[in-house]
XYZ file of C-alpha atoms in Angstrom:
93
model
C -32.025 39.085 45.386
C -34.699 40.163 42.926
C -37.258 38.023 44.729
C -36.425 39.668 48.026
C -36.744 43.150 46.509
C -40.094 42.190 44.984
C -41.297 40.846 48.305
C -40.231 44.028 50.082
C -41.703 46.202 47.337
C -45.062 44.463 47.693
C -45.137 44.887 51.473
C -47.815 47.082 52.954
C -46.836 49.957 55.185
C -48.145 48.006 58.184
C -45.928 44.960 57.647
C -42.905 46.657 56.058
C -40.777 46.530 59.225
C -41.685 42.885 59.814
C -40.703 42.049 56.229
C -37.368 43.845 56.676
C -36.658 42.022 59.933
C -37.490 38.666 58.356
C -35.297 39.328 55.315
C -32.423 40.452 57.554
C -32.690 37.299 59.671
C -32.688 35.097 56.549
C -29.713 36.825 54.931
C -26.282 35.550 55.966
C -23.412 37.931 56.535
C -20.623 37.959 53.951
C -18.355 36.225 56.469
C -20.925 33.403 56.800
C -21.187 32.763 53.036
C -19.278 29.904 51.453
C -17.256 30.414 48.282
C -20.086 29.355 45.961
C -22.514 31.862 47.524
C -19.902 34.616 47.335
C -19.315 33.769 43.677
C -23.058 33.929 43.022
C -23.397 37.296 44.778
C -20.378 38.801 43.047
C -21.621 37.604 39.667
C -24.991 39.297 40.249
C -23.489 42.503 41.645
C -20.850 42.708 38.919
C -23.509 42.441 36.220
C -26.016 44.781 37.866
C -23.565 47.551 38.734
C -21.144 46.981 35.834
C -18.074 46.383 37.950
C -14.927 46.010 35.869
C -12.916 43.460 37.921
C -13.609 39.801 37.181
C -15.383 37.643 39.747
C -12.112 35.752 40.280
C -10.241 39.004 40.974
C -12.938 40.128 43.401
C -12.922 36.765 45.187
C -9.152 36.899 45.470
C -9.261 40.351 46.958
C -12.390 40.010 49.127
C -12.483 36.407 50.296
C -12.223 37.332 53.966
C -14.741 38.706 56.436
C -15.712 41.801 54.429
C -17.476 42.130 51.065
C -16.028 44.247 48.226
C -15.351 47.829 49.246
C -18.129 49.204 47.035
C -20.817 46.783 48.330
C -21.236 48.167 51.888
C -21.815 51.660 50.536
C -24.552 50.397 48.246
C -26.133 48.233 50.916
C -25.853 50.801 53.690
C -26.584 53.981 51.734
C -29.563 55.801 53.250
C -29.942 58.590 50.712
C -30.190 62.307 51.218
C -33.153 62.193 53.572
C -35.606 63.621 51.038
C -37.661 60.420 50.929
C -39.929 59.589 53.846
C -39.354 56.266 55.590
C -40.142 53.454 55.210
C -39.569 53.381 51.469
C -42.051 50.964 49.941
C -41.249 51.462 46.254
C -37.953 49.919 45.159
C -36.071 51.873 42.522
C -34.786 49.382 39.963
C -31.594 49.804 38.024
């Protein structure tokens, strides 16, 4: 995911929407990911956001069509509206 964020962060204002559309088309939904991809994602997310449950616990609980409960809020969060859109500078954690 870091490569994708870098790519999006380096996008110019003119091609930002095209970059977003391309990244969205390349990114499978959680329900389309196999177990190894889900394990990889959960491992990255767990480390980055310091989730307490183990990857095995998360896989056991969220092995269906939806990702962990906290993931959609992080992915879909749009902020308070104080930042103009599109946001070209990625805030790293």
